mmCIF file of C-alpha atoms in Angstrom:
data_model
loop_
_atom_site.group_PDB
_atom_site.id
_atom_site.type_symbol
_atom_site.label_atom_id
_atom_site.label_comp_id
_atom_site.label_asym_id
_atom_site.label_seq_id
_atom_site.Cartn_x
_atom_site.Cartn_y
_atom_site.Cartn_z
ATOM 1 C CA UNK A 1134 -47.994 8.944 130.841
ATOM 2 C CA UNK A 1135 -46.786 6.608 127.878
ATOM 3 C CA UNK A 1136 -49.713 5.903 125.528
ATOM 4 C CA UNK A 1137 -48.853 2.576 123.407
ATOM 5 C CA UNK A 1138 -51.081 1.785 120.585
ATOM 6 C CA UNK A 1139 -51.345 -1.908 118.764
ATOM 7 C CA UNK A 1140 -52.934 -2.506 115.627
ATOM 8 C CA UNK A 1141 -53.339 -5.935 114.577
ATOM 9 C CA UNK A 1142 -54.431 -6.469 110.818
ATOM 10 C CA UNK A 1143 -56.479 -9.853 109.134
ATOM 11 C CA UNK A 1144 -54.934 -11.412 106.742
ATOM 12 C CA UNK A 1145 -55.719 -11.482 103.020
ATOM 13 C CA UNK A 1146 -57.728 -14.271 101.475
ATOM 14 C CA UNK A 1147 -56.005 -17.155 100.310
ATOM 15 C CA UNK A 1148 -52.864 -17.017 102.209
ATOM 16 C CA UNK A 1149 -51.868 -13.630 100.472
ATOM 17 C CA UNK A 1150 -49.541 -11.295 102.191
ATOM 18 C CA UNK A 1151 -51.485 -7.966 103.367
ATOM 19 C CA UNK A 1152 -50.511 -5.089 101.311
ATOM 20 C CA UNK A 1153 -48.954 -1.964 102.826
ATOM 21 C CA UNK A 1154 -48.367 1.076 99.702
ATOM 22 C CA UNK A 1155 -46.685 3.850 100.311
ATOM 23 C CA UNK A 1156 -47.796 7.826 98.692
ATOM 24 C CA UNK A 1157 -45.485 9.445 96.927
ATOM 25 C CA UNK A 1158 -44.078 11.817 99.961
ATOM 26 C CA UNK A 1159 -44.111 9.011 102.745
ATOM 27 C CA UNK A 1160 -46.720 11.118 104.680
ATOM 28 C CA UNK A 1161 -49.554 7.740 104.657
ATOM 29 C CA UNK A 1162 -49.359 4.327 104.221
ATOM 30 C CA UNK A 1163 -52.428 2.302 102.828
ATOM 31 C CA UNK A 1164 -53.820 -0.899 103.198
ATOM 32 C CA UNK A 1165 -57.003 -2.213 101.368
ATOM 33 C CA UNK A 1166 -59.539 -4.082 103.669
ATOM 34 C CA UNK A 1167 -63.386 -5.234 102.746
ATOM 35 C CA UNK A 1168 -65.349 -2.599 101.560
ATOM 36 C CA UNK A 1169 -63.070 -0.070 102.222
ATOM 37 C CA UNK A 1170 -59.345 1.377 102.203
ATOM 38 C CA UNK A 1171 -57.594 1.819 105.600
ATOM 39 C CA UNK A 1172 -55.260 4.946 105.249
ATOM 40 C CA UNK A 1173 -52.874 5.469 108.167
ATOM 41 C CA UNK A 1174 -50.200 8.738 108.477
ATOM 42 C CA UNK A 1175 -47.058 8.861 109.262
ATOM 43 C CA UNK A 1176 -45.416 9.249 111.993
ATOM 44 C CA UNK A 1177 -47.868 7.993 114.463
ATOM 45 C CA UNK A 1178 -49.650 5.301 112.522
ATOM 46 C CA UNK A 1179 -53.059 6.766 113.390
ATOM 47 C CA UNK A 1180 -56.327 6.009 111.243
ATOM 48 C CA UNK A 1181 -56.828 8.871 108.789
ATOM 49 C CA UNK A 1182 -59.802 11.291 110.445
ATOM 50 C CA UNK A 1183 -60.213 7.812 112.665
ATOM 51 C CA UNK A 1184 -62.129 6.199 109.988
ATOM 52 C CA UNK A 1185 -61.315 4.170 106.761
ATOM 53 C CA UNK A 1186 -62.324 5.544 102.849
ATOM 54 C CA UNK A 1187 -65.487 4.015 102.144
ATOM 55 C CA UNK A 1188 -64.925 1.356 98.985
ATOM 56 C CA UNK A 1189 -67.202 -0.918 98.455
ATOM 57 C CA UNK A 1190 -66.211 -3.701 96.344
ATOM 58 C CA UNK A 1191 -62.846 -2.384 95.693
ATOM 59 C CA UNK A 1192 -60.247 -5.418 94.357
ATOM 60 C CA UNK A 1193 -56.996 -2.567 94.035
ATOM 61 C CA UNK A 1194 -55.619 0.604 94.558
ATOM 62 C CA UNK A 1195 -52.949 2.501 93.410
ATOM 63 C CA UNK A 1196 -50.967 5.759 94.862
ATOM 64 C CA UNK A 1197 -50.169 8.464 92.448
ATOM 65 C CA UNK A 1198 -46.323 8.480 91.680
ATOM 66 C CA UNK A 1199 -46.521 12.597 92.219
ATOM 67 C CA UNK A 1200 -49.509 13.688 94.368
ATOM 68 C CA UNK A 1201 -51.721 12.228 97.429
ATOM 69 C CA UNK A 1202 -54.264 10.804 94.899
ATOM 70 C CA UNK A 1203 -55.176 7.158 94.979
ATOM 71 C CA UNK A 1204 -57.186 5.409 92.264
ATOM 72 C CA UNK A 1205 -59.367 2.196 92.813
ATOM 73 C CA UNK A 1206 -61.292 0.034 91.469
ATOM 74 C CA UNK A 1207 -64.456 -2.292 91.755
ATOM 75 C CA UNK A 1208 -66.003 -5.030 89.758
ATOM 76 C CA UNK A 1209 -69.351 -5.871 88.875
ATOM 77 C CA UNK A 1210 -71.878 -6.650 91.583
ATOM 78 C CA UNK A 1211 -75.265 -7.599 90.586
ATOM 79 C CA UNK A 1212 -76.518 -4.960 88.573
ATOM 80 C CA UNK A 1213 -73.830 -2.201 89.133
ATOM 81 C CA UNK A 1214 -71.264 -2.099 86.554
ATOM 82 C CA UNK A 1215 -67.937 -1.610 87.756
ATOM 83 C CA UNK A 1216 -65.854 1.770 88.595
ATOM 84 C CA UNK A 1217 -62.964 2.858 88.516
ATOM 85 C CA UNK A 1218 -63.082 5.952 91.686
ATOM 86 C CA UNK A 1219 -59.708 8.785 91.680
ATOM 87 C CA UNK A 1220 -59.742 10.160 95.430
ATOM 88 C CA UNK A 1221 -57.950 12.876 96.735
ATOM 89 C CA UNK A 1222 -56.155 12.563 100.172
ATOM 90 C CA UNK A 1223 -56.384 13.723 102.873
ATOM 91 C CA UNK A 1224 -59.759 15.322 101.848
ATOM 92 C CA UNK A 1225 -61.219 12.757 100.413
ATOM 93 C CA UNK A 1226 -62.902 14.543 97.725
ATOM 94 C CA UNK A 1227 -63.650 12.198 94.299
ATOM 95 C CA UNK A 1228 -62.106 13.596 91.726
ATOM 96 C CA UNK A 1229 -63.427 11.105 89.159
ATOM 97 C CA UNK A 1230 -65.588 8.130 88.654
ATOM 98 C CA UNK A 1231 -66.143 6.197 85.646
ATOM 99 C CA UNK A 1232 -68.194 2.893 85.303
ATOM 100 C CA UNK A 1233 -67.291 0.367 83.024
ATOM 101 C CA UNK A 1234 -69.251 -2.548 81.558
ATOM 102 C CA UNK A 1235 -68.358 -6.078 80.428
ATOM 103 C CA UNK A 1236 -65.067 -5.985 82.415
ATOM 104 C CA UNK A 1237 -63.113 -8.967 84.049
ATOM 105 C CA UNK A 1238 -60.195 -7.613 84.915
ATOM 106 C CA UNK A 1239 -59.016 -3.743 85.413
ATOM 107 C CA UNK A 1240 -55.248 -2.519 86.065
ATOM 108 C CA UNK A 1241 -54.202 0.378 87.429
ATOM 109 C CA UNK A 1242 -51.180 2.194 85.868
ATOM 110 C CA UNK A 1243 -49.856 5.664 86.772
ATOM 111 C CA UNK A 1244 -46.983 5.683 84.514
ATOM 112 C CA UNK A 1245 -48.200 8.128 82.201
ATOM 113 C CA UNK A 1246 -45.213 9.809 80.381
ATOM 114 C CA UNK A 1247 -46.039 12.414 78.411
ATOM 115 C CA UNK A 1248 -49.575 14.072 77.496
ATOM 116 C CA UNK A 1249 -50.405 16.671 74.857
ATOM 117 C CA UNK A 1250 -53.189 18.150 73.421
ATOM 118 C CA UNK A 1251 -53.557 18.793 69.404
ATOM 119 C CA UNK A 1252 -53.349 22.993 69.522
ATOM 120 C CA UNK A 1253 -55.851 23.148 67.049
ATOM 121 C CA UNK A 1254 -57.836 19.632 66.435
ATOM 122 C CA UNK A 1255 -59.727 17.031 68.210
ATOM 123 C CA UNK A 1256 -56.538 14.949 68.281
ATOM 124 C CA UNK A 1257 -54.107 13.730 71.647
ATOM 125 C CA UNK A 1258 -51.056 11.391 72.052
ATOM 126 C CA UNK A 1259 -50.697 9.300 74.925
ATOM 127 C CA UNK A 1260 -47.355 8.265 75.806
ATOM 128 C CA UNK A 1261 -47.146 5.252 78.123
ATOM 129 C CA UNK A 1262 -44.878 2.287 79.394
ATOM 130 C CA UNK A 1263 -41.250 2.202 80.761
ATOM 131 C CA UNK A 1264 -37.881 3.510 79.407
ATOM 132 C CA UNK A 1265 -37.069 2.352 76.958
ATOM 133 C CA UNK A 1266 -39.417 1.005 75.451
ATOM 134 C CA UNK A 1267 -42.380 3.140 75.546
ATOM 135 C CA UNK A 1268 -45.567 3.427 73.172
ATOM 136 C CA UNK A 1269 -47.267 6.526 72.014
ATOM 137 C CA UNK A 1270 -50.938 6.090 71.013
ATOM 138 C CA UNK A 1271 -52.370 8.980 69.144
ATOM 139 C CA UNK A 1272 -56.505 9.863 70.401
ATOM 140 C CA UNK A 1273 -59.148 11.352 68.123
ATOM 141 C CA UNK A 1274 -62.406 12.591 69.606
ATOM 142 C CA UNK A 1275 -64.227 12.956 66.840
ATOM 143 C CA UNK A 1276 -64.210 8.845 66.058
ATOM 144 C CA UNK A 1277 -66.934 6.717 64.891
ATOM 145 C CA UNK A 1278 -69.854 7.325 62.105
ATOM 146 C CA UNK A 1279 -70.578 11.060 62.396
ATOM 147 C CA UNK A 1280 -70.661 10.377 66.435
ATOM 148 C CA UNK A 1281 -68.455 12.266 68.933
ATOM 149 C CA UNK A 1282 -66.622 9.297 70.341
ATOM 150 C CA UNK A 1283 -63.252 8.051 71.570
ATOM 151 C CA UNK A 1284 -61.428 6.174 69.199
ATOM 152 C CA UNK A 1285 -57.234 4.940 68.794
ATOM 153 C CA UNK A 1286 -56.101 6.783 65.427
ATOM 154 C CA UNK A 1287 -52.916 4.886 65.831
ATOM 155 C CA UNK A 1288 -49.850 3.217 67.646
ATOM 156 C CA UNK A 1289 -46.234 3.586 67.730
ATOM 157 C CA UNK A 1290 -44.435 0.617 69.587
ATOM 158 C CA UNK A 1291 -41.014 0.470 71.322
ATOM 159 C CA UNK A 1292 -40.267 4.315 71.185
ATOM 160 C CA UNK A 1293 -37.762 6.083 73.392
ATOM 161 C CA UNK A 1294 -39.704 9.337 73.509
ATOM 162 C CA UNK A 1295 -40.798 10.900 76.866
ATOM 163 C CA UNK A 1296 -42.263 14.096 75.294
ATOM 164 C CA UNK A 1297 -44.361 14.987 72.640
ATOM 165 C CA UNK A 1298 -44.332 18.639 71.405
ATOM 166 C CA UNK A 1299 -47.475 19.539 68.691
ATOM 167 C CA UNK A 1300 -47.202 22.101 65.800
ATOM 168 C CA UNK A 1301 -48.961 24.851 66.964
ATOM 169 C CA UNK A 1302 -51.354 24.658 63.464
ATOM 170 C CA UNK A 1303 -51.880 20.878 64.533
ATOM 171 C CA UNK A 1304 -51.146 17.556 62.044
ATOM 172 C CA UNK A 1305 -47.351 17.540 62.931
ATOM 173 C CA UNK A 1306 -45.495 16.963 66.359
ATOM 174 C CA UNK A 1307 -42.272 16.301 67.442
ATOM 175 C CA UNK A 1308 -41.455 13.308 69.396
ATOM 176 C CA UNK A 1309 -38.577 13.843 71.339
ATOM 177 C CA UNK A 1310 -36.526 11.576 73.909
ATOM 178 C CA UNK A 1311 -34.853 13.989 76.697
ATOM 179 C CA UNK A 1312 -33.694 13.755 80.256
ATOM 180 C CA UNK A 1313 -30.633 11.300 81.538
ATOM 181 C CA UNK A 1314 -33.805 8.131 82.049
ATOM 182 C CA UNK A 1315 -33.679 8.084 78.420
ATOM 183 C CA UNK A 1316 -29.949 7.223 78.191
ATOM 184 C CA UNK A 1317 -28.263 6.948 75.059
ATOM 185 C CA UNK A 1318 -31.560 7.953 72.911
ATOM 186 C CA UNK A 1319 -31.093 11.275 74.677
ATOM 187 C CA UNK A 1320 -31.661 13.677 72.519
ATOM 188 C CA UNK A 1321 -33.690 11.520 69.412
ATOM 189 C CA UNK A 1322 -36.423 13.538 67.401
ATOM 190 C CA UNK A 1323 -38.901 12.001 65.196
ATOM 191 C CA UNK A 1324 -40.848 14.646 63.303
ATOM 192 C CA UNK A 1325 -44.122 12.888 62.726
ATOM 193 C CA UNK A 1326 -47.401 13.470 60.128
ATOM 194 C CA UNK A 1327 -50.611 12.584 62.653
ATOM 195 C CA UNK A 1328 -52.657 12.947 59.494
ATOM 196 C CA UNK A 1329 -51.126 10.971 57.446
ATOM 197 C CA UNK A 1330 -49.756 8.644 60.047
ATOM 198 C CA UNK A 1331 -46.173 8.540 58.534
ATOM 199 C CA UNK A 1332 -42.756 9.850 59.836
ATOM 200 C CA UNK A 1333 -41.752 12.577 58.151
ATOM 201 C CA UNK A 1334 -37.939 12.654 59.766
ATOM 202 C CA UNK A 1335 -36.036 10.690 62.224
ATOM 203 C CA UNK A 1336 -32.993 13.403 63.753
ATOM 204 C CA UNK A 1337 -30.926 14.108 66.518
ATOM 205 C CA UNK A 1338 -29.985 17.150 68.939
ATOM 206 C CA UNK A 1339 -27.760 15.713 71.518
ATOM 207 C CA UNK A 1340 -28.995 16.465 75.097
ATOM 208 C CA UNK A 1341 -31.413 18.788 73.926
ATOM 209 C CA UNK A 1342 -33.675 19.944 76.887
ATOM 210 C CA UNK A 1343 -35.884 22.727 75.032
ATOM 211 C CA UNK A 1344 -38.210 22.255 72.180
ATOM 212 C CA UNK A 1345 -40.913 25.038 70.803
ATOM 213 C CA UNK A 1346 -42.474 25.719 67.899
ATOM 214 C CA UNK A 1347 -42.616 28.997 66.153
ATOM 215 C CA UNK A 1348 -45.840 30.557 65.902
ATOM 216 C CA UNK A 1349 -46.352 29.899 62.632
ATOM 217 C CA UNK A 1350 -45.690 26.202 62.683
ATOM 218 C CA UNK A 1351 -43.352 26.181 60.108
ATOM 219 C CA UNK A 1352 -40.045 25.814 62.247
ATOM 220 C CA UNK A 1353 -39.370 24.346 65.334
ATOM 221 C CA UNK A 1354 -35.868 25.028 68.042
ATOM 222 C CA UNK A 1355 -34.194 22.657 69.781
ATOM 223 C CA UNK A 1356 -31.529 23.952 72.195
ATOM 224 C CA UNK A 1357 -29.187 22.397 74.835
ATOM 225 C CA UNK A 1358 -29.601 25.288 77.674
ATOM 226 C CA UNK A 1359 -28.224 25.843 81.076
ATOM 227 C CA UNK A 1360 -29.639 27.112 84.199
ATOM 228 C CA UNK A 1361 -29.540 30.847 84.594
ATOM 229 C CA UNK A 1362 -28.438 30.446 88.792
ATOM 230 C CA UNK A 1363 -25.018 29.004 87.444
ATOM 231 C CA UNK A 1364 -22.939 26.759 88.757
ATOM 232 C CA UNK A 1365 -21.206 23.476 87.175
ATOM 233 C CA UNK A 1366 -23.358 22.549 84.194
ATOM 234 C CA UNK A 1367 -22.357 18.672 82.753
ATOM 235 C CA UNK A 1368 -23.749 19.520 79.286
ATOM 236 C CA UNK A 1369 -21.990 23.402 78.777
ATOM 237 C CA UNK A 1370 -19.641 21.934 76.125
ATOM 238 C CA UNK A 1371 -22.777 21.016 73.747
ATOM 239 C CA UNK A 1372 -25.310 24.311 74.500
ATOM 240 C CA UNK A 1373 -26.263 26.223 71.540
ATOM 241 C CA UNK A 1374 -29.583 25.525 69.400
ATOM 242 C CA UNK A 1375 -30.724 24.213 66.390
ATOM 243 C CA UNK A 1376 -33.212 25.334 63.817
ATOM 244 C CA UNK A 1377 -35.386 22.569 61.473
ATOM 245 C CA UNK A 1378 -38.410 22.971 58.937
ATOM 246 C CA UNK A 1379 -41.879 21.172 59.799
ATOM 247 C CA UNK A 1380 -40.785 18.380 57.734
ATOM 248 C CA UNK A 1381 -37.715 17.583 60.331
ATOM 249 C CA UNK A 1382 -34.841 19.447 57.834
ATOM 250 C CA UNK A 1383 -32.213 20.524 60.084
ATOM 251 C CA UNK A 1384 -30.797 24.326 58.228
ATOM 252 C CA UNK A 1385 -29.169 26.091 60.691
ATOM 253 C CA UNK A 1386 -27.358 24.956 63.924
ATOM 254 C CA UNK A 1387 -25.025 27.499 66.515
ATOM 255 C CA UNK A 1388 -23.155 26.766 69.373
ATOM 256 C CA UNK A 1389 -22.361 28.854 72.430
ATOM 257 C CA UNK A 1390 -20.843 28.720 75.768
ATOM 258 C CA UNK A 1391 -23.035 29.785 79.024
ATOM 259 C CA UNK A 1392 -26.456 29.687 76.851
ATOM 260 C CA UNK A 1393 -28.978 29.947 78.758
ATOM 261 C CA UNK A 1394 -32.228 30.958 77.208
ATOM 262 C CA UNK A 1395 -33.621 31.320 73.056
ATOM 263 C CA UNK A 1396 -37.540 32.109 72.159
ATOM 264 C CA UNK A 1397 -39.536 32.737 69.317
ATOM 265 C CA UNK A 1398 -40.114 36.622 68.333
ATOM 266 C CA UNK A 1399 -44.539 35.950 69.188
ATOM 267 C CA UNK A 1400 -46.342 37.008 66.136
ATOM 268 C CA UNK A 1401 -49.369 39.859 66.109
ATOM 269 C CA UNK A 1402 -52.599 38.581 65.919
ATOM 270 C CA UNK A 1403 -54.606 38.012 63.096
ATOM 271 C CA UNK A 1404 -56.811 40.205 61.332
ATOM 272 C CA UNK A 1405 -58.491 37.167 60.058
ATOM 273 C CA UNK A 1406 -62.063 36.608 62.076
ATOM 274 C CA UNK A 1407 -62.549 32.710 63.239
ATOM 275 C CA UNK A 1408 -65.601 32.362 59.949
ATOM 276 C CA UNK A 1409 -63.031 33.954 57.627
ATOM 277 C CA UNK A 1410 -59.830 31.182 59.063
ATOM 278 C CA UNK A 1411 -62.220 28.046 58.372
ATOM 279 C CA UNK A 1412 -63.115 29.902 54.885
ATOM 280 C CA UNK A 1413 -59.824 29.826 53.898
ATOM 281 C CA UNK A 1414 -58.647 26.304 54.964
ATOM 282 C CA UNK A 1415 -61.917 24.765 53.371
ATOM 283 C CA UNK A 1416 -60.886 26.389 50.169
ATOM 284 C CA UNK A 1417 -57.048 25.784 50.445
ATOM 285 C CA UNK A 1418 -57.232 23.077 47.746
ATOM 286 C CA UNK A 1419 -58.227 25.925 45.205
ATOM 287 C CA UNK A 1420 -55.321 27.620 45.122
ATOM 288 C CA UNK A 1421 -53.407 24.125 45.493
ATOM 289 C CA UNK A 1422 -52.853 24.383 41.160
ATOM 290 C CA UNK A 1423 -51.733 28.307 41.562
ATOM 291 C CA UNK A 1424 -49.111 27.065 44.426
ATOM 292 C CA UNK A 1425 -47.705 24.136 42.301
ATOM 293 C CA UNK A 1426 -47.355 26.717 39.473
ATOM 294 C CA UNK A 1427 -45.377 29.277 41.620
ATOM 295 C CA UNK A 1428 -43.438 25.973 42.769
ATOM 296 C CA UNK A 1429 -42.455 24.871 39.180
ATOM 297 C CA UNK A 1430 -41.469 28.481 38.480
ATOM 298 C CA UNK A 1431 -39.122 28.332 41.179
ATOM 299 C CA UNK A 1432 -37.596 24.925 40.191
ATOM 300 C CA UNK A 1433 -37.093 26.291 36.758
ATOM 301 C CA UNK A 1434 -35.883 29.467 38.280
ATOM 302 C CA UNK A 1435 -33.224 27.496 40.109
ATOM 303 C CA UNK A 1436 -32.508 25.085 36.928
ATOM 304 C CA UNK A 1437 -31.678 28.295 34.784
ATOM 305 C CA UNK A 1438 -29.150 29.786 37.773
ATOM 306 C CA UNK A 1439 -27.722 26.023 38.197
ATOM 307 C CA UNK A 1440 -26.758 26.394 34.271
ATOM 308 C CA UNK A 1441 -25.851 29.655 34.035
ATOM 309 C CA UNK A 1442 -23.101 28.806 36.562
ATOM 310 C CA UNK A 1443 -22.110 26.453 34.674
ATOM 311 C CA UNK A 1444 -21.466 28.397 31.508
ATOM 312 C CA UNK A 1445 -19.810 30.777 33.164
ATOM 313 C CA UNK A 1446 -17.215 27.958 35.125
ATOM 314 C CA UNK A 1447 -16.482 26.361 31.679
ATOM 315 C CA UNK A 1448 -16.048 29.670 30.157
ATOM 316 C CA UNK A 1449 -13.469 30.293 33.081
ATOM 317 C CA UNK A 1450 -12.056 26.881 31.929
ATOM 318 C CA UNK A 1451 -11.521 28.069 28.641
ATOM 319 C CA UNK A 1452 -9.956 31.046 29.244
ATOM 320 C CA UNK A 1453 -7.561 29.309 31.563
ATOM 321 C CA UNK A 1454 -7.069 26.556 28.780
ATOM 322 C CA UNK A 1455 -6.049 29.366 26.340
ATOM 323 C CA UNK A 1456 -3.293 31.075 28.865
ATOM 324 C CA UNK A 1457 -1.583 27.590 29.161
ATOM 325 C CA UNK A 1458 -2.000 26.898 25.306
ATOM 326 C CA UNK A 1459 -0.424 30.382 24.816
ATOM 327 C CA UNK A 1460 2.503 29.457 27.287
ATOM 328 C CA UNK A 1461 3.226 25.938 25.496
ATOM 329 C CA UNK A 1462 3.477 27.906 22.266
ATOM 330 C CA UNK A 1463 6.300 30.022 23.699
ATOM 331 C CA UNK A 1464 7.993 27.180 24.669
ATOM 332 C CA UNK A 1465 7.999 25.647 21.005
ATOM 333 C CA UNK A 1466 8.975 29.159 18.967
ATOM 334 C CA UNK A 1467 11.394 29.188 21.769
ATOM 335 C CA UNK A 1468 12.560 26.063 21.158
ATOM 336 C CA UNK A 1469 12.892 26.231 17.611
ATOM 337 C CA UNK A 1470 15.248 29.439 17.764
ATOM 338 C CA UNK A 1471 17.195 27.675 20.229
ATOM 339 C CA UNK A 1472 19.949 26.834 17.500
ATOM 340 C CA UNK A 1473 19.621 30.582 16.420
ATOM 341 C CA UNK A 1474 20.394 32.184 19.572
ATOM 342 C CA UNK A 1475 23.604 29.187 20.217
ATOM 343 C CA UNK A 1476 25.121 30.378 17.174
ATOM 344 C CA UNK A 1477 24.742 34.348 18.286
ATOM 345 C CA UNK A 1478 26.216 33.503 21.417
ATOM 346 C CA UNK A 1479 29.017 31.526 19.240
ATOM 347 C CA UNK A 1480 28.075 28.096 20.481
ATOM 348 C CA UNK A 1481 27.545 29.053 23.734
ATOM 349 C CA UNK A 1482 24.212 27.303 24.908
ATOM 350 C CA UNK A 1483 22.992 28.809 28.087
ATOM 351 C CA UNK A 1484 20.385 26.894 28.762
ATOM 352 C CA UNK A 1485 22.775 23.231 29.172
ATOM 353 C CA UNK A 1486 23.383 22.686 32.639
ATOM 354 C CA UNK A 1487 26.343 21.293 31.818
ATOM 355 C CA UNK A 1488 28.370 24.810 31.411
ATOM 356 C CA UNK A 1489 27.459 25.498 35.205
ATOM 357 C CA UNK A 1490 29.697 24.435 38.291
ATOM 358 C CA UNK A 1491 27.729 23.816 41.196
ATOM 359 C CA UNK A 1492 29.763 24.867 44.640
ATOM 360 C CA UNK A 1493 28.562 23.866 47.461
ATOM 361 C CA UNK A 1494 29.880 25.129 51.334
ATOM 362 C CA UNK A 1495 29.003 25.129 54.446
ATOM 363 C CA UNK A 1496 29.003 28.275 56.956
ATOM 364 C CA UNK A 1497 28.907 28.360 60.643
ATOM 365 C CA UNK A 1498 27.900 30.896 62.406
ATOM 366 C CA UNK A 1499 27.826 31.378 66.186
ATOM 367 C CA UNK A 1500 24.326 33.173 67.445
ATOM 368 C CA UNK A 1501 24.562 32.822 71.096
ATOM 369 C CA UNK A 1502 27.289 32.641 73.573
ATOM 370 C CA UNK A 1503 25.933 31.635 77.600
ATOM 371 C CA UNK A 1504 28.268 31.520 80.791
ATOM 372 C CA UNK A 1505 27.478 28.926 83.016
ATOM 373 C CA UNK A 1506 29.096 29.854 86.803
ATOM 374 C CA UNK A 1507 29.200 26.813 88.992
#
């Protein structure tokens, strides 16, 4: 027995085309109807569990670029506020609902780059938009007049950077463009000051494809690895790593052939209680006079070394300068007993080139005799 099945499907208002979408692994196809969201699998084009996900109201829905998860939305009807619904297929569980209020017009956009958590703040960044030209918006949730709300810190427009990498003390992270979608910015850095809201550096680590932080937050490593299974590796001709300070200095760099793998030495934990940590960074700025102290020390420390070398090169000079002068006062004495030593030598001057006979002849001389048969 053949079974044939025909589906026939109403058009959408206003002369529209109906909209097919695929999910990410081509296992359903979805179409959104009246009220509801018709999902169909592949290969045999049947209903999902022979029913349609209840939506009422939806206007759009998106697939997820990476899982079966599809995000809709609804407007306002009456007195419900509109929603925005994340749904996970095939079980159709909601993962999320959120309503939203005075809202004409709601897009749905998956292409969420990069997303990263402050280690130890209320702070995220956001990166969003297409290569090249994507944005990073940094979050704070701690925004508003002594309320706990969501609020944009800040920003940056018409970066290349795909990942974002914070200090594990919070306040600094690295931005960093990687993978071949980047293109030529593969491999930019920008070392960047969340508090302040200022770039600290703007580097580069060619086709760099690991970033960490030390424990400590005082150094980060970049390093151009490749994978451990083997086989031909495009970027084996640039691995090695490279060390820079918090404020984006780069102070050490190696190179190496079949690198596959560098990591931070971890660090014990402290003996420090969580009271006794907040203590000490609320009274930080006390001790900011006794660091700026130790720091002009050092500067002067440094200043006295700098000129000490530099006494001890122009000493070096000098002696050097006497040895000549004591050769060029040979040469006079010398010169002034000149007549002296012609009349010892009864006018025989030794030192005119004219008493000398240069001969010049030319020698050959045969190194290497080969017999050729034919």
């Amino acid at each position: 027995m053949i079974l044939t099945l025909f589906y026939s499907f109403l058009s959408v208002e206003d002369g529209a085309a109906s909209l097919f979408r695929w999910s990410a692994d081509g296992k359903y196809l979805a179409r959104k109807g009246k009220d509801l969201i018709s999902i169909y699998e592949l290969p045999s084009m049947r209903l999902l569990d022979k029913k349609s996900l209840k939506a009422e109201g939806v206007s759009d829905f998106e697939w997820s670029p990476k899982d079966n998860v599809l995000a809709y939305w609804a407007p306002e009807q009456a007195n419900a506020p509109a929603r925005v619904s994340v749904v996970e297929i095939p079980s159709r569980k909601e993962l999320r609902q959120k309503n939203l209020v005075m809202v004409s017009e709601c897009r749905l956009h998956w292409q969420v780059a990069a997303f990263a958590w402050e280690p130890a703040g209320d702070r995220f960044a956001l990166v969003l938009g297409d290569v090249p030209k994507l944005e990073v918006t940094f979050y704070t949730m701690k925004g508003g007049a002594g309320k706990n709300e969501l609020q944009v810190l800040e920003t940056l427009q018409d970066r290349p950077f795909n990942h974002i990498y914070w200090s594990p003390v919070g306040n600094i992270c690295i931005l960093a463009a990687m993978g071949d979608d980047v293109g030529p910015h593969n491999g930019r850095l920008e070392f960047y000051d969340v508090e302040n809201q200022s770039t600290l550096k703007q580097t580069e680590h060619f086709r760099c494809n690991y970033i960490e932080w030390d424990p400590s937050g005082r150094y980060a490593c970049t390093a151009v690895s490749q994978p451990v299974t083997g086989g031909h590796w495009k970027a084996q001709m640039d691995n090695g790593y490279q060390l820079f300070s918090f404020q984006g200095e780069r102070f050490h760099e190696f190179k190496k052939d079949h690198f596959y793998q560098i990591q931070w030495r971890p660090r014990p934990a402290s003996l420090l209680t969580s009271a006794e940590k907040k203590k000490v960074v609320k009274n930080l700025r006390k001790y900011d006079k006794r660091f700026e102290k130790d720091d002009r020390e050092k500067d002067r420390r440094k200043a006295r070394e700098a000129m000490a070398d530099k006494i001890q090169m122009k000493l070096e000079f000098r002696q050097q300068a006497s040895g000549l002068s004591r050769v060029a006062d040979m040469k006079l004495r010398l010169e002034a007993r000149r007549q002296e030593l012609v009349d010892l030598r009864n006018g025989y001057d030794s030192d005119d080139e004219s008493h000398y006979v240069v001969d010049s002849r030319t020698g050959e001389v045969v190194l290497s005799v080969k017999e050729v048969i034919q």
